[in-house]
Coordinates of C-alpha atoms in Angstrom, one line a residue:
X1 CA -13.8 14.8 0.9
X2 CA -13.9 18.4 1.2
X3 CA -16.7 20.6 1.1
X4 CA -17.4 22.9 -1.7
X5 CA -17.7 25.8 1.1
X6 CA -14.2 24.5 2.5
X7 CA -12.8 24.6 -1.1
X8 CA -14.3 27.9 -1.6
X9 CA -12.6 29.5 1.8
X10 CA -9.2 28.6 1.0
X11 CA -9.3 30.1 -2.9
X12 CA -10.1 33.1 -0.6
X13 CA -7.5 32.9 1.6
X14 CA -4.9 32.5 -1.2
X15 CA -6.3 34.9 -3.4
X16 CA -6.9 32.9 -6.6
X17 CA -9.9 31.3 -7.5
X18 CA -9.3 27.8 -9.8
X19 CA -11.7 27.0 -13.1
X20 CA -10.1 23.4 -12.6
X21 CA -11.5 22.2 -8.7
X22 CA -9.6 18.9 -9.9
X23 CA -6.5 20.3 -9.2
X24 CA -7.0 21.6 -6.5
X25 CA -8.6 18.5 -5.1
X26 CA -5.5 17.0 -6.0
X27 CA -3.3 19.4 -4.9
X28 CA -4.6 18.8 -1.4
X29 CA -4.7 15.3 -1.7
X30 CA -1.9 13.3 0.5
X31 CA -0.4 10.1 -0.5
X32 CA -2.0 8.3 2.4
X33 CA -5.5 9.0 1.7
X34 CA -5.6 8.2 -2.2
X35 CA -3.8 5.1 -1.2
X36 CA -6.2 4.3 1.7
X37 CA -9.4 1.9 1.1
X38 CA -10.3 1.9 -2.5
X39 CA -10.1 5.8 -3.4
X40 CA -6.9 5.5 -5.1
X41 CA -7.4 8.6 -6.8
X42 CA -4.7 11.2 -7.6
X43 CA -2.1 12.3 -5.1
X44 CA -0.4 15.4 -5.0
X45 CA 3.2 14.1 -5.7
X46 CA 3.6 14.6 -9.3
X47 CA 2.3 18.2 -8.6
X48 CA 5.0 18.7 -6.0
X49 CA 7.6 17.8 -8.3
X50 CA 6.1 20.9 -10.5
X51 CA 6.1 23.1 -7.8
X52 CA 9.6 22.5 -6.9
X53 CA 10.7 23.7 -9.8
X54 CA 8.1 26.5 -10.4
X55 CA 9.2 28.0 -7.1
X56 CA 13.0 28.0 -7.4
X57 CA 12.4 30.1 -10.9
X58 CA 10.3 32.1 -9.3
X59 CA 11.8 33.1 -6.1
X60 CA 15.6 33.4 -8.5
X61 CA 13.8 35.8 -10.9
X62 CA 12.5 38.1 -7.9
X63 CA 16.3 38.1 -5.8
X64 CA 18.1 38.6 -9.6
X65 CA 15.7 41.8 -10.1
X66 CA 15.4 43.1 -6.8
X67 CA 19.1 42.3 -5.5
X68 CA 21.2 43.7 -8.3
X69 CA 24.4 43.6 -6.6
X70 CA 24.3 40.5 -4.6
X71 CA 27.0 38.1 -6.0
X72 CA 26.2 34.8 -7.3
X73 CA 27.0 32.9 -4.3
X74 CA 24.6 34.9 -2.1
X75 CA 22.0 35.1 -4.3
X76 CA 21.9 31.4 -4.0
X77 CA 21.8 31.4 0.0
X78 CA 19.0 33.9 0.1
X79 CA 17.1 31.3 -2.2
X80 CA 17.9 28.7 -0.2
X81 CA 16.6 30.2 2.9
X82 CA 13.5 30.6 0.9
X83 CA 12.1 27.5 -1.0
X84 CA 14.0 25.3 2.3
X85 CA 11.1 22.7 4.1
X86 CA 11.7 25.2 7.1
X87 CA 10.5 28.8 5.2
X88 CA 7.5 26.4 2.9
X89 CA 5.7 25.4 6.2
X90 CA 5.9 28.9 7.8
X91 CA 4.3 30.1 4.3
X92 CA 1.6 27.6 4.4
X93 CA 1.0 28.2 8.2
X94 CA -0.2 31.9 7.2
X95 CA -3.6 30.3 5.6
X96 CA -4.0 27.4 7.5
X97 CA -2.5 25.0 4.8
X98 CA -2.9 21.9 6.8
X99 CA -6.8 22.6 7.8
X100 CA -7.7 21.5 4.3
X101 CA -5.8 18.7 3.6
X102 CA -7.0 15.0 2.5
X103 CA -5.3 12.9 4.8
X104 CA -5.4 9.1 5.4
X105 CA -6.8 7.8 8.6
X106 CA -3.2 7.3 10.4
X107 CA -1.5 10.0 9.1
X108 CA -4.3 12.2 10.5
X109 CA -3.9 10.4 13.9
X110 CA 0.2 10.9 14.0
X111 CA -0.7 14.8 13.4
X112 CA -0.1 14.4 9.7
X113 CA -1.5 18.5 9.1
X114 CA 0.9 20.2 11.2
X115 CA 4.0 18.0 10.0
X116 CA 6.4 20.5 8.3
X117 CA 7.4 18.0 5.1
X118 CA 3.9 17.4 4.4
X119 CA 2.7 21.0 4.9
X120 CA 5.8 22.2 2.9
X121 CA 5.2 19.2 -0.2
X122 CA 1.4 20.7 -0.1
X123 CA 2.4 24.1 -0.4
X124 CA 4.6 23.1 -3.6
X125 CA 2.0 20.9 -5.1
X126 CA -0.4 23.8 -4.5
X127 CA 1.9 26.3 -6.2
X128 CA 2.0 23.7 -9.3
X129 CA -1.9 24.0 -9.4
X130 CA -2.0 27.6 -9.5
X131 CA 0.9 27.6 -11.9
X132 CA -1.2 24.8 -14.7
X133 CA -4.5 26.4 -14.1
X134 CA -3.7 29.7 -14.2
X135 CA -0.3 30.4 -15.5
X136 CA 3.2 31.8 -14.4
X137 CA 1.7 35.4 -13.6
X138 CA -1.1 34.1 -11.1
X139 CA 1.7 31.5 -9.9
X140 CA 4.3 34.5 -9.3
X141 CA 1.4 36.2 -7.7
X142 CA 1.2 33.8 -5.2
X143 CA 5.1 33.1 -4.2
X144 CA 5.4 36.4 -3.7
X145 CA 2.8 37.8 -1.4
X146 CA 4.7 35.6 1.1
X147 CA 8.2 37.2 0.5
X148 CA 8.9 41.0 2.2
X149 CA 9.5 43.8 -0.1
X150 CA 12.7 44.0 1.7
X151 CA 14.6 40.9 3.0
X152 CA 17.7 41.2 5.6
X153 CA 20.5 39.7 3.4
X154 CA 22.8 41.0 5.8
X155 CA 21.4 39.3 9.0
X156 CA 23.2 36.2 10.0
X157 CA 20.9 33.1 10.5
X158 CA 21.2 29.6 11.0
X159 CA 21.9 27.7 7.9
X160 CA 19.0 25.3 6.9
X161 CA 19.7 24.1 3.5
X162 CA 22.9 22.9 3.3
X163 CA 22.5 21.1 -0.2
X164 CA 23.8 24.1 -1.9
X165 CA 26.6 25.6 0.0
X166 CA 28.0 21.5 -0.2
X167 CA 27.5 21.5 -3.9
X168 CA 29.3 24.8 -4.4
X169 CA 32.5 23.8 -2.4
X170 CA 32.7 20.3 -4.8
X171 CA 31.9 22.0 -7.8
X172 CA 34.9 24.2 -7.6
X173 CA 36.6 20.6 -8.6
X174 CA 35.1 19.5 -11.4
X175 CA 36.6 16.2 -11.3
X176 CA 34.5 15.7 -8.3
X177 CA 31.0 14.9 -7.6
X178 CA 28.4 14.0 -5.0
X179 CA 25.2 11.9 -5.0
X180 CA 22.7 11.0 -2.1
X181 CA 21.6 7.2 -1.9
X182 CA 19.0 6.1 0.0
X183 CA 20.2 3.2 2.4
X184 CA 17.3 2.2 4.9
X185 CA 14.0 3.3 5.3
X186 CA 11.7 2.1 8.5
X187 CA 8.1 2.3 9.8
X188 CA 5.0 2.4 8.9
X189 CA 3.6 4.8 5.6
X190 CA 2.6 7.6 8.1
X191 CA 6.0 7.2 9.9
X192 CA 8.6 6.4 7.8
X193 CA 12.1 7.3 8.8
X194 CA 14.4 7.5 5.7
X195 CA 18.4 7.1 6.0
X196 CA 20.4 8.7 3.1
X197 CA 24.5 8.5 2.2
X198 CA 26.0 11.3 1.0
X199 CA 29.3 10.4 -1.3
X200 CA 32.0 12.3 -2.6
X201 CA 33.1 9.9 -5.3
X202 CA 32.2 6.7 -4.2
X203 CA 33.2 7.9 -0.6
X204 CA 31.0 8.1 1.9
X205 CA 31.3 11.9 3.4
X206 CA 28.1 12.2 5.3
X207 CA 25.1 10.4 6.7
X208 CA 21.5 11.3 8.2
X209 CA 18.1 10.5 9.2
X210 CA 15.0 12.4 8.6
X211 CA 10.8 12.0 8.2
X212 CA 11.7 12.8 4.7
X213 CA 13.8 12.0 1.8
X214 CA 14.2 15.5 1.7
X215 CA 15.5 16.1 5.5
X216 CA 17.7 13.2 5.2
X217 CA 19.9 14.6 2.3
X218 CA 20.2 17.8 4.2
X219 CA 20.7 16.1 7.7
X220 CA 23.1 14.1 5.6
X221 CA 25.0 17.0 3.8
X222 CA 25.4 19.3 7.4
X223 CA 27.1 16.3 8.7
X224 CA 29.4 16.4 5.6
X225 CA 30.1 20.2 5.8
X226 CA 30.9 19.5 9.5
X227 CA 33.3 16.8 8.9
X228 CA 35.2 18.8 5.8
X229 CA 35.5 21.6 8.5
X230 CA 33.2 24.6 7.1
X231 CA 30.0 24.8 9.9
X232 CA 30.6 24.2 13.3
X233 CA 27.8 25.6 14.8
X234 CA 24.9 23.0 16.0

Protein backbone atom coordinates (compact mmCIF):
# COMPACT_ATOMS: atom_id res chain seq x y z
CA UNK A 1 0.00 0.00 0.00
CA UNK A 2 1.24 3.36 -0.53
CA UNK A 3 2.13 5.86 1.85
CA UNK A 4 0.16 8.84 2.51
CA UNK A 5 3.56 10.94 2.00
CA UNK A 6 3.89 8.92 -1.44
CA UNK A 7 0.30 9.76 -2.27
CA UNK A 8 0.88 13.22 -1.31
CA UNK A 9 4.14 13.62 -3.67
CA UNK A 10 2.54 12.64 -6.77
CA UNK A 11 -0.77 15.08 -6.32
CA UNK A 12 2.29 17.46 -6.41
CA UNK A 13 3.83 16.33 -9.19
CA UNK A 14 0.60 16.41 -11.25
CA UNK A 15 -0.71 19.45 -9.96
CA UNK A 16 -4.08 18.42 -8.60
CA UNK A 17 -4.84 17.50 -5.28
CA UNK A 18 -7.96 14.64 -4.91
CA UNK A 19 -10.84 15.10 -2.03
CA UNK A 20 -11.44 11.28 -3.03
CA UNK A 21 -7.82 9.35 -2.02
CA UNK A 22 -10.08 6.25 -3.17
CA UNK A 23 -9.68 7.06 -6.54
CA UNK A 24 -6.64 7.58 -6.68
CA UNK A 25 -5.80 4.46 -4.83
CA UNK A 26 -7.57 2.88 -7.42
CA UNK A 27 -6.33 4.58 -10.18
CA UNK A 28 -2.89 3.33 -9.35
CA UNK A 29 -3.98 0.04 -8.59
CA UNK A 30 -2.88 -2.78 -11.34
CA UNK A 31 -4.85 -5.75 -12.16
CA UNK A 32 -2.28 -8.05 -10.74
CA UNK A 33 -2.09 -6.80 -7.33
CA UNK A 34 -5.99 -6.56 -6.50
CA UNK A 35 -6.15 -10.00 -7.88
CA UNK A 36 -3.09 -11.17 -5.82
CA UNK A 37 -3.71 -12.92 -2.28
CA UNK A 38 -6.96 -11.87 -0.81
CA UNK A 39 -6.89 -8.03 -1.54
CA UNK A 40 -9.19 -8.24 -4.36
CA UNK A 41 -9.98 -4.75 -4.15
CA UNK A 42 -10.64 -2.33 -7.07
CA UNK A 43 -8.50 -2.26 -10.12
CA UNK A 44 -7.94 0.44 -12.36
CA UNK A 45 -9.57 -0.96 -15.49
CA UNK A 46 -13.00 0.35 -15.44
CA UNK A 47 -11.15 3.78 -14.89
CA UNK A 48 -9.11 3.22 -18.02
CA UNK A 49 -11.95 2.72 -20.00
CA UNK A 50 -13.06 6.46 -18.76
CA UNK A 51 -10.00 7.77 -19.52
CA UNK A 52 -9.85 6.53 -22.94
CA UNK A 53 -12.54 8.33 -23.84
CA UNK A 54 -12.05 11.48 -21.59
CA UNK A 55 -8.72 11.92 -23.37
CA UNK A 56 -9.72 11.58 -27.12
CA UNK A 57 -12.44 14.57 -26.33
CA UNK A 58 -9.99 16.33 -24.90
CA UNK A 59 -7.06 16.25 -26.98
CA UNK A 60 -9.93 16.72 -30.29
CA UNK A 61 -11.33 19.86 -28.57
CA UNK A 62 -7.70 21.43 -28.20
CA UNK A 63 -6.30 20.46 -32.22
CA UNK A 64 -10.20 21.66 -33.41
CA UNK A 65 -9.46 25.19 -31.56
CA UNK A 66 -5.93 25.59 -32.02
CA UNK A 67 -5.59 24.08 -35.61
CA UNK A 68 -8.28 25.91 -37.47
CA UNK A 69 -7.34 24.95 -40.84
CA UNK A 70 -6.09 21.47 -40.56
CA UNK A 71 -8.48 19.14 -42.60
CA UNK A 72 -10.42 16.47 -41.05
CA UNK A 73 -8.10 13.78 -42.05
CA UNK A 74 -5.07 15.43 -40.31
CA UNK A 75 -6.68 16.47 -37.53
CA UNK A 76 -7.26 12.86 -36.87
CA UNK A 77 -3.49 11.80 -37.35
CA UNK A 78 -2.20 14.55 -35.03
CA UNK A 79 -4.69 12.84 -32.38
CA UNK A 80 -3.59 9.81 -33.03
CA UNK A 81 0.06 10.58 -32.47
CA UNK A 82 -1.26 11.85 -29.26
CA UNK A 83 -3.51 9.55 -27.03
CA UNK A 84 -1.26 6.34 -29.05
CA UNK A 85 0.33 3.70 -26.06
CA UNK A 86 3.71 5.21 -27.49
CA UNK A 87 3.02 9.35 -26.67
CA UNK A 88 0.76 7.99 -22.93
CA UNK A 89 4.03 6.42 -21.53
CA UNK A 90 6.33 9.28 -22.59
CA UNK A 91 3.56 11.55 -20.68
CA UNK A 92 3.58 9.48 -17.69
CA UNK A 93 7.43 9.08 -17.72
CA UNK A 94 7.55 13.03 -17.01
CA UNK A 95 6.33 12.32 -13.17
CA UNK A 96 7.52 9.17 -12.57
CA UNK A 97 4.05 7.40 -13.29
CA UNK A 98 5.31 3.87 -12.64
CA UNK A 99 7.17 4.80 -9.09
CA UNK A 100 3.69 4.74 -7.57
CA UNK A 101 2.01 2.02 -8.88
CA UNK A 102 0.34 -1.04 -6.97
CA UNK A 103 1.73 -3.93 -8.59
CA UNK A 104 1.40 -7.71 -7.98
CA UNK A 105 4.44 -9.62 -6.89
CA UNK A 106 5.31 -10.96 -10.53
CA UNK A 107 4.41 -8.20 -12.42
CA UNK A 108 6.84 -6.19 -10.26
CA UNK A 109 9.54 -8.80 -10.93
CA UNK A 110 9.03 -8.88 -14.97
CA UNK A 111 9.57 -4.92 -14.64
CA UNK A 112 5.84 -4.33 -14.60
CA UNK A 113 6.51 -0.11 -13.80
CA UNK A 114 8.46 0.68 -16.80
CA UNK A 115 6.22 -1.51 -19.23
CA UNK A 116 4.75 1.01 -21.79
CA UNK A 117 0.89 -0.66 -21.85
CA UNK A 118 0.74 -0.59 -18.21
CA UNK A 119 2.28 2.84 -17.69
CA UNK A 120 0.11 4.20 -20.69
CA UNK A 121 -3.47 2.18 -19.16
CA UNK A 122 -2.33 4.09 -15.71
CA UNK A 123 -2.01 7.33 -17.11
CA UNK A 124 -5.71 6.94 -18.64
CA UNK A 125 -7.19 5.46 -15.54
CA UNK A 126 -5.43 8.42 -13.79
CA UNK A 127 -6.90 10.97 -16.13
CA UNK A 128 -10.49 9.24 -15.36
CA UNK A 129 -9.83 10.05 -11.59
CA UNK A 130 -9.04 13.54 -12.07
CA UNK A 131 -11.86 13.79 -14.50
CA UNK A 132 -14.75 12.11 -11.67
CA UNK A 133 -13.25 13.84 -8.80
CA UNK A 134 -12.74 16.94 -10.06
CA UNK A 135 -14.40 17.61 -13.33
CA UNK A 136 -13.63 18.24 -17.12
CA UNK A 137 -11.74 21.66 -16.34
CA UNK A 138 -9.19 20.05 -13.79
CA UNK A 139 -9.18 16.93 -16.30
CA UNK A 140 -8.31 19.37 -19.42
CA UNK A 141 -5.89 20.87 -17.03
CA UNK A 142 -4.07 17.94 -16.83
CA UNK A 143 -3.97 16.55 -20.67
CA UNK A 144 -2.79 19.57 -21.59
CA UNK A 145 0.27 20.61 -19.58
CA UNK A 146 1.76 17.61 -21.44
CA UNK A 147 0.95 18.87 -25.06
CA UNK A 148 3.29 21.99 -26.63
CA UNK A 149 1.68 25.19 -27.34
CA UNK A 150 2.81 24.54 -30.72
CA UNK A 151 3.05 20.97 -32.26
CA UNK A 152 4.97 20.24 -35.74
CA UNK A 153 2.02 19.07 -37.94
CA UNK A 154 4.21 19.41 -40.73
CA UNK A 155 7.12 17.04 -39.54
CA UNK A 156 6.98 13.70 -40.90
CA UNK A 157 7.20 10.84 -38.24
CA UNK A 158 6.78 7.30 -38.05
CA UNK A 159 3.18 6.22 -38.01
CA UNK A 160 2.26 4.54 -34.65
CA UNK A 161 -1.47 4.21 -34.63
CA UNK A 162 -2.54 2.68 -37.52
CA UNK A 163 -6.25 1.91 -36.33
CA UNK A 164 -7.37 5.17 -37.78
CA UNK A 165 -5.65 5.74 -41.03
CA UNK A 166 -7.15 1.65 -41.67
CA UNK A 167 -10.54 2.73 -40.76
CA UNK A 168 -10.56 5.73 -42.94
CA UNK A 169 -9.54 3.90 -46.21
CA UNK A 170 -12.61 1.16 -45.43
CA UNK A 171 -14.94 3.70 -44.54
CA UNK A 172 -14.82 5.36 -47.81
CA UNK A 173 -16.91 1.93 -48.76
CA UNK A 174 -19.63 1.83 -46.72
CA UNK A 175 -20.52 -1.51 -47.63
CA UNK A 176 -17.43 -2.50 -45.90
CA UNK A 177 -16.34 -3.06 -42.45
CA UNK A 178 -13.50 -4.27 -40.18
CA UNK A 179 -13.49 -5.90 -36.77
CA UNK A 180 -10.48 -7.27 -34.53
CA UNK A 181 -10.91 -10.80 -32.92
CA UNK A 182 -8.94 -12.04 -30.52
CA UNK A 183 -7.55 -15.65 -31.51
CA UNK A 184 -4.86 -16.83 -28.92
CA UNK A 185 -3.69 -15.56 -25.96
CA UNK A 186 -0.42 -17.21 -24.01
CA UNK A 187 1.48 -16.93 -20.67
CA UNK A 188 1.23 -16.24 -17.52
CA UNK A 189 -1.07 -12.90 -16.05
CA UNK A 190 2.19 -10.75 -15.96
CA UNK A 191 3.15 -12.02 -19.47
CA UNK A 192 0.53 -12.53 -21.50
CA UNK A 193 1.05 -12.40 -25.20
CA UNK A 194 -2.31 -11.64 -27.07
CA UNK A 195 -2.85 -12.59 -30.94
CA UNK A 196 -5.60 -10.56 -32.76
CA UNK A 197 -7.26 -11.00 -36.55
CA UNK A 198 -8.04 -8.18 -38.30
CA UNK A 199 -11.00 -8.80 -41.03
CA UNK A 200 -12.37 -7.01 -43.79
CA UNK A 201 -15.63 -8.68 -44.10
CA UNK A 202 -15.18 -11.94 -42.85
CA UNK A 203 -11.65 -11.84 -44.58
CA UNK A 204 -8.81 -12.09 -42.80
CA UNK A 205 -6.52 -8.83 -43.94
CA UNK A 206 -4.13 -8.70 -41.12
CA UNK A 207 -2.64 -10.41 -38.15
CA UNK A 208 -0.37 -9.50 -34.93
CA UNK A 209 1.05 -10.12 -31.68
CA UNK A 210 1.48 -7.76 -28.86
CA UNK A 211 1.81 -7.62 -24.66
CA UNK A 212 -1.50 -6.02 -25.10
CA UNK A 213 -4.87 -6.30 -26.67
CA UNK A 214 -4.20 -2.98 -27.61
CA UNK A 215 -0.63 -3.50 -29.48
CA UNK A 216 -2.07 -6.43 -31.11
CA UNK A 217 -4.85 -4.59 -33.04
CA UNK A 218 -2.34 -2.08 -34.17
CA UNK A 219 0.43 -4.70 -34.88
CA UNK A 220 -2.41 -6.33 -36.61
CA UNK A 221 -3.82 -3.30 -38.63
CA UNK A 222 0.08 -2.15 -39.91
CA UNK A 223 0.30 -5.59 -41.35
CA UNK A 224 -3.10 -4.92 -43.12
CA UNK A 225 -2.06 -1.37 -44.48
CA UNK A 226 1.14 -3.10 -45.67
CA UNK A 227 -0.50 -5.86 -47.49
CA UNK A 228 -3.38 -3.31 -49.18
CA UNK A 229 -0.18 -1.40 -50.30
CA UNK A 230 -0.37 2.16 -48.35
CA UNK A 231 2.96 1.95 -45.76
CA UNK A 232 5.88 0.46 -46.72
CA UNK A 233 8.21 1.65 -44.40
CA UNK A 234 9.23 -0.71 -41.30
Amino acid sequence: MLSTEKLEELQRKIGYTFRNDQLLLQALTHSSYANEGKKHGKNNERLEFLGDSVLSVIVARHLFLTYRDLPEGELTNLRASLVCEKALDVFAAQFGLGEYLLLGKGEEMNGGRERPSILADAFEALLAAIYLDGGYEAAQKFVLGFIPEQLDVKKKTKLSDYKTPLQEIVQQNKEERIEYVLVDEQGPDHAKTFTVEVLLNSNIIGRGQGRSKKQAEQNAAHEALKLMGYYQED
